[in-house]
Each structure stands twice: as structure tokens, then as C-alpha cells.
Amino acid sequence: MSKKPLILGIESSCDETAASLITENNEGFPIILSNIISSQEEIHREFGGVVPELAARSHMEKIDWIVKKAIDEGGRKIEEIDAVASTAGPGLIVCLSVGLSFGKALSTAINKPFIAVNHLEGHALSPKLNYKIKYPYLLLLISGGHSQYLSVEGLGQYKRLGTTIDDALGEAFDKTAKLLGVEFPGGPQIEILASKGNSKKYKLPRPIFNKGGCNLSFAGLKTAILKISKSIKTKQEKFDLAASFQKTILEILNKKTKIAFEEFEKKKKLKEKNFVIAGGVAANKAIRSLLIDLCKRNNYQSIFPPIELCGDNAAMIAMVGLEKFKKKQYDNLDHPAKPRWPLDKDAAFLKGAGVKL
Ligand code: KG4
Ligand code: ZN
């Protein structure tokens, strides 16, 4: 029996320092040996968002022991690692540089290949850690930094069907939360407030609802909420605004996902139709039930990776590393950190696409 590849993944593109060790079984299905994630939420809370310099400093303080912990918890020795895969972009350059430099140095020290990973490709392949899913599949990535519909067609092969042209969906949740006086990251709190409110109370705009294919836009929503929030006096009005905001998001996702289904099916003979929903916002129960229902009605299988693999993590980076390692797609040590790195090189440049701010 041949030795199975052992891949170390490292992630530091934003405010999570993470490392993970993965391998595969005899059938070639991935096995997560360890998945260590250290979040910086506490550090950034008082600033209401991620402060790049503080984030980078925290990555530097933690990266050594996080990587060590991932190797120890994985029950392996450093010299058994076959390749080191680090996120090289997109993300905050000062943050990316920490995990990228660490990964390059470690691969040199153990004399094993180095693999530079696109963070978005990590999210795109994350369902492969838990499901035997075949290409192509449709992906909706909704997090604090990204909002995209992608056709995942193979390793390194992506077609962007739609993207936000301004704010990411998680960002819209967080900004709304801030306007309602909720601490960062407020997305999960909005869901709780919304459950107590009347979603019909406030009429909010739905930017590019009837145009732009399955592209998304949330900036106008934030401006409307800013105006209304100034006149809010009671707790109930706060709940009503949160509920109206969430309802508007559901209407937008309902409409845009239907368009994404049509776009995805174009020019393809599909044996099965799989729709993966990833990113931190995929934890929202109202969004989950909307998309599950929509999938049922359109003969799609809905797939939600487990919560710990939905947000930023290093197992998904190791997953891309594993696929690239098997194809001998190694990278040179001069591979740069790329703050902007869209998955679909042919897609038109849109401000909010492929960038994590
Ligand atoms: O993927 P993630 O963990 O980190 C990145 O941004 O990459 O996503 C975090 C985002 C935050 O904006 C957070 O407010 C949002 O996901 N989020 C939610 C919920 N849980 C997390 N938004 C709405 N409802 C939730 N339940
Ligand atoms: Zn992410």
C-alpha cells in the first residue's frame, strides 16, 4: 500500500490564524487529522471591524504554536509532511504575508514542495472534505469578505456567474448590526433580533433586483438602514428593522439564486445538480431554509459544509493543497501575496469581486 499524501494547510488571510493537517483514505477520500482555528474577534470588537496591523501582529504571535498544535493533534511528525500549502490571496497583504512566509520557510526547512493557495478556491473545494461531490457544481459563497455565485468546474477551473458589486453579504449584516448598536461581528445577532420583529414594517431597497443577472449589491440597503435607524426609538422598532432587513436579503437571494441556477445549467448536460452554500453567512437559519426549499423546488441537492468548515479555516486550504499536490502543481518560493486574486480570470473586473477588504 502506497503512502498517502500528508498535507499541511496554513491560513492567515484576514482575522483567523489557522493550520490543518489532512491526508486521504485508500479510496482517495480526504481525512482531516487536525483543524486548528484561532479567531481574533476579541481584538477587533472595539473597533467595529478588522484592523489590518493588529490582525497581522496577532498572526505573527500565534502562527508557530498553531502550526505546531496542528501537527501534534494530527498525530504526525513534521518530517512526515509531503507538502506545505499556504493561502497567498486574496486578503489583507500584511496578514497574508505571515502565513505565506511561514509556509515557504517550513517547506524549505523540511525540503518538501510549497503550494500557494487561492483562499476562494479553498472555499470552493471545502465541500469535498465531507461529500463525494462531482464537478461541476454551483457554489454560493457568502461571508464577511465575499459574495459570489461560481460554477466550480474542476481544480483551477471556475466560472464566476455573479458577484457583489459593492459590499459582501456578511458585511451588510455587520454594518446593519452596527447601526442598530450591536457589537461586531453582528450578523448572528441580527438573526436573533429579526426573530422578534415584524418583517413588513419597513420597505427597504433591493439594489439591482431586476437587472445585472445574478450579480448582487447591498450598499444601498445600508444607506437606507442608516436613515431609518436615526428615527428609531423603541426596542420593538429595532427588532422590526432587523426583521425587514433579513426579509429583504431573503427576497434578493431567492431571485438571484434562481437566475444563478439558469446560468449554471446553460450549455451543460447535468446528471446531478448540486448547490453548495459556504461562508459564515451560511449559518443563518432563515437563509438556509430559503435555499433548501428553493433547491427542492428546482431539483437541486443543497449542500452546507459543517459550520467549522464554512468560515475561514485551514482544512480547506490543505484540501486545495492535496489536489494540487496529486497533480504536481507546486509553486516557487517567490510566489507573491496577492491581495486581489479572482478565481475566474476571464470575468470582468467588478470592485467587490475577488477582493477581501
Ligand atoms: O466566513 P466567515 O466566518 O469569515 C469571513 O468573513 O471570511 O464569515 C463571517 C461573516 C460575518 O460577517 C458574520 O457576521 C456573518 O458571517 N455571519 C452571519 C451569521 N453568522 C455569521 N450573518 C448572518 N447570520 C448569521 N447567523
Ligand atoms: Zn473566507
mmCIF file of N, CA and C in Angstrom, residues 10-14 56 59 86-104 114-119 331-342 354-356:
data_model
loop_
_atom_site.group_PDB
_atom_site.id
_atom_site.type_symbol
_atom_site.label_atom_id
_atom_site.label_comp_id
_atom_site.label_asym_id
_atom_site.label_seq_id
_atom_site.Cartn_x
_atom_site.Cartn_y
_atom_site.Cartn_z
ATOM 1 N N ILE A 10 -2.095 26.198 5.773
ATOM 2 C CA ILE A 10 -1.942 27.370 6.654
ATOM 3 C C ILE A 10 -2.797 28.509 6.103
ATOM 4 N N GLU A 11 -3.564 29.153 6.991
ATOM 5 C CA GLU A 11 -4.465 30.241 6.572
ATOM 6 C C GLU A 11 -4.270 31.461 7.478
ATOM 7 N N SER A 12 -4.053 32.640 6.855
ATOM 8 C CA SER A 12 -3.931 33.879 7.660
ATOM 9 C C SER A 12 -4.364 35.095 6.837
ATOM 10 N N SER A 13 -5.382 34.904 5.956
ATOM 11 C CA SER A 13 -5.704 35.993 5.015
ATOM 12 C C SER A 13 -6.442 37.167 5.659
ATOM 13 N N CYS A 14 -7.132 36.917 6.803
ATOM 14 C CA CYS A 14 -7.886 38.000 7.435
ATOM 15 C C CYS A 14 -7.731 37.923 8.958
ATOM 16 N N ALA A 56 -2.331 41.377 11.684
ATOM 17 C CA ALA A 56 -1.032 40.820 11.286
ATOM 18 C C ALA A 56 -0.178 40.511 12.514
ATOM 19 N N HIS A 59 -1.404 37.363 14.072
ATOM 20 C CA HIS A 59 -0.986 36.179 13.289
ATOM 21 C C HIS A 59 0.453 35.815 13.627
ATOM 22 N N SER A 86 -0.037 27.210 1.685
ATOM 23 C CA SER A 86 -0.425 28.436 2.405
ATOM 24 C C SER A 86 -1.335 29.285 1.532
ATOM 25 N N THR A 87 -2.275 29.986 2.179
ATOM 26 C CA THR A 87 -3.099 30.955 1.444
ATOM 27 C C THR A 87 -2.197 32.088 0.959
ATOM 28 N N ALA A 88 -2.288 32.404 -0.342
ATOM 29 C CA ALA A 88 -1.466 33.501 -0.901
ATOM 30 C C ALA A 88 -2.329 34.688 -1.325
ATOM 31 N N GLY A 89 -3.654 34.563 -1.203
ATOM 32 C CA GLY A 89 -4.553 35.647 -1.562
ATOM 33 C C GLY A 89 -5.916 35.085 -1.875
ATOM 34 N N PRO A 90 -6.952 35.881 -2.086
ATOM 35 C CA PRO A 90 -6.968 37.314 -1.810
ATOM 36 C C PRO A 90 -7.094 37.558 -0.302
ATOM 37 N N GLY A 91 -6.793 38.775 0.107
ATOM 38 C CA GLY A 91 -6.865 39.090 1.527
ATOM 39 C C GLY A 91 -6.057 40.331 1.851
ATOM 40 N N LEU A 92 -5.854 40.534 3.128
ATOM 41 C CA LEU A 92 -5.076 41.697 3.582
ATOM 42 C C LEU A 92 -3.599 41.354 3.444
ATOM 43 N N ILE A 93 -2.853 42.181 2.723
ATOM 44 C CA ILE A 93 -1.473 41.788 2.394
ATOM 45 C C ILE A 93 -0.604 41.569 3.625
ATOM 46 N N VAL A 94 -0.785 42.405 4.651
ATOM 47 C CA VAL A 94 0.049 42.231 5.850
ATOM 48 C C VAL A 94 -0.284 40.921 6.566
ATOM 49 N N CYS A 95 -1.514 40.479 6.430
ATOM 50 C CA CYS A 95 -1.928 39.214 7.060
ATOM 51 C C CYS A 95 -1.470 38.014 6.234
ATOM 52 N N LEU A 96 -1.718 38.101 4.919
ATOM 53 C CA LEU A 96 -1.319 37.017 4.015
ATOM 54 C C LEU A 96 0.163 36.707 4.168
ATOM 55 N N SER A 97 0.980 37.779 4.262
ATOM 56 C CA SER A 97 2.437 37.621 4.284
ATOM 57 C C SER A 97 2.894 36.725 5.429
ATOM 58 N N VAL A 98 2.165 36.744 6.550
ATOM 59 C CA VAL A 98 2.591 35.956 7.710
ATOM 60 C C VAL A 98 2.515 34.451 7.396
ATOM 61 N N GLY A 99 1.337 33.984 6.983
ATOM 62 C CA GLY A 99 1.165 32.551 6.706
ATOM 63 C C GLY A 99 1.947 32.105 5.487
ATOM 64 N N LEU A 100 2.065 33.007 4.527
ATOM 65 C CA LEU A 100 2.776 32.678 3.288
ATOM 66 C C LEU A 100 4.271 32.503 3.574
ATOM 67 N N SER A 101 4.858 33.457 4.282
ATOM 68 C CA SER A 101 6.293 33.368 4.601
ATOM 69 C C SER A 101 6.564 32.162 5.484
ATOM 70 N N PHE A 102 5.669 31.932 6.444
ATOM 71 C CA PHE A 102 5.859 30.793 7.351
ATOM 72 C C PHE A 102 5.844 29.478 6.552
ATOM 73 N N GLY A 103 4.881 29.367 5.655
ATOM 74 C CA GLY A 103 4.752 28.149 4.846
ATOM 75 C C GLY A 103 5.969 27.927 3.956
ATOM 76 N N LYS A 104 6.437 29.009 3.341
ATOM 77 C CA LYS A 104 7.623 28.892 2.469
ATOM 78 C C LYS A 104 8.838 28.452 3.277
ATOM 79 N N PHE A 114 6.261 23.483 -1.919
ATOM 80 C CA PHE A 114 5.412 24.553 -1.395
ATOM 81 C C PHE A 114 4.265 24.769 -2.389
ATOM 82 N N ILE A 115 3.061 24.983 -1.865
ATOM 83 C CA ILE A 115 1.888 25.209 -2.732
ATOM 84 C C ILE A 115 1.174 26.479 -2.283
ATOM 85 N N ALA A 116 1.019 27.434 -3.208
ATOM 86 C CA ALA A 116 0.313 28.694 -2.907
ATOM 87 C C ALA A 116 -1.159 28.492 -3.248
ATOM 88 N N VAL A 117 -2.043 28.822 -2.302
ATOM 89 C CA VAL A 117 -3.476 28.530 -2.486
ATOM 90 C C VAL A 117 -4.291 29.813 -2.550
ATOM 91 N N ASN A 118 -5.235 29.832 -3.488
ATOM 92 C CA ASN A 118 -6.217 30.908 -3.551
ATOM 93 C C ASN A 118 -7.286 30.619 -2.489
ATOM 94 N N HIS A 119 -7.473 31.557 -1.579
ATOM 95 C CA HIS A 119 -8.421 31.389 -0.469
ATOM 96 C C HIS A 119 -9.833 31.048 -0.982
ATOM 97 N N ASP A 331 4.462 25.379 -6.359
ATOM 98 C CA ASP A 331 4.770 26.790 -6.637
ATOM 99 C C ASP A 331 6.183 27.133 -6.186
ATOM 100 N N ASN A 332 6.706 28.183 -6.825
ATOM 101 C CA ASN A 332 8.042 28.639 -6.462
ATOM 102 C C ASN A 332 7.987 29.455 -5.176
ATOM 103 N N LEU A 333 9.148 29.583 -4.553
ATOM 104 C CA LEU A 333 9.211 30.313 -3.280
ATOM 105 C C LEU A 333 9.090 31.827 -3.469
ATOM 106 N N ASP A 334 9.136 32.286 -4.715
ATOM 107 C CA ASP A 334 8.943 33.737 -4.917
ATOM 108 C C ASP A 334 7.472 34.057 -5.232
ATOM 109 N N HIS A 335 6.587 33.088 -5.013
ATOM 110 C CA HIS A 335 5.154 33.348 -5.269
ATOM 111 C C HIS A 335 4.700 34.517 -4.393
ATOM 112 N N PRO A 336 4.134 35.577 -5.013
ATOM 113 C CA PRO A 336 3.775 36.749 -4.194
ATOM 114 C C PRO A 336 2.465 36.578 -3.423
ATOM 115 N N ALA A 337 2.291 37.433 -2.421
ATOM 116 C CA ALA A 337 0.981 37.551 -1.763
ATOM 117 C C ALA A 337 0.134 38.399 -2.702
ATOM 118 N N LYS A 338 -1.108 37.947 -2.965
ATOM 119 C CA LYS A 338 -1.954 38.659 -3.920
ATOM 120 C C LYS A 338 -3.214 39.169 -3.229
ATOM 121 N N PRO A 339 -3.263 40.462 -2.868
ATOM 122 C CA PRO A 339 -4.467 41.000 -2.198
ATOM 123 C C PRO A 339 -5.714 40.813 -3.049
ATOM 124 N N ARG A 340 -5.560 40.891 -4.361
ATOM 125 C CA ARG A 340 -6.683 40.663 -5.275
ATOM 126 C C ARG A 340 -6.318 39.477 -6.155
ATOM 127 N N TRP A 341 -7.187 38.469 -6.186
ATOM 128 C CA TRP A 341 -6.871 37.251 -6.938
ATOM 129 C C TRP A 341 -8.175 36.542 -7.306
ATOM 130 N N PRO A 342 -8.868 37.042 -8.350
ATOM 131 C CA PRO A 342 -10.145 36.416 -8.709
ATOM 132 C C PRO A 342 -9.953 34.990 -9.230
ATOM 133 N N GLY A 354 -13.502 39.220 -5.840
ATOM 134 C CA GLY A 354 -12.154 38.675 -5.668
ATOM 135 C C GLY A 354 -11.312 39.450 -4.697
ATOM 136 N N VAL A 355 -11.919 40.349 -3.957
ATOM 137 C CA VAL A 355 -11.175 41.163 -3.007
ATOM 138 C C VAL A 355 -11.733 40.884 -1.621
ATOM 139 N N LYS A 356 -10.868 40.770 -0.660
ATOM 140 C CA LYS A 356 -11.373 40.673 0.702
ATOM 141 C C LYS A 356 -10.897 41.924 1.416
#
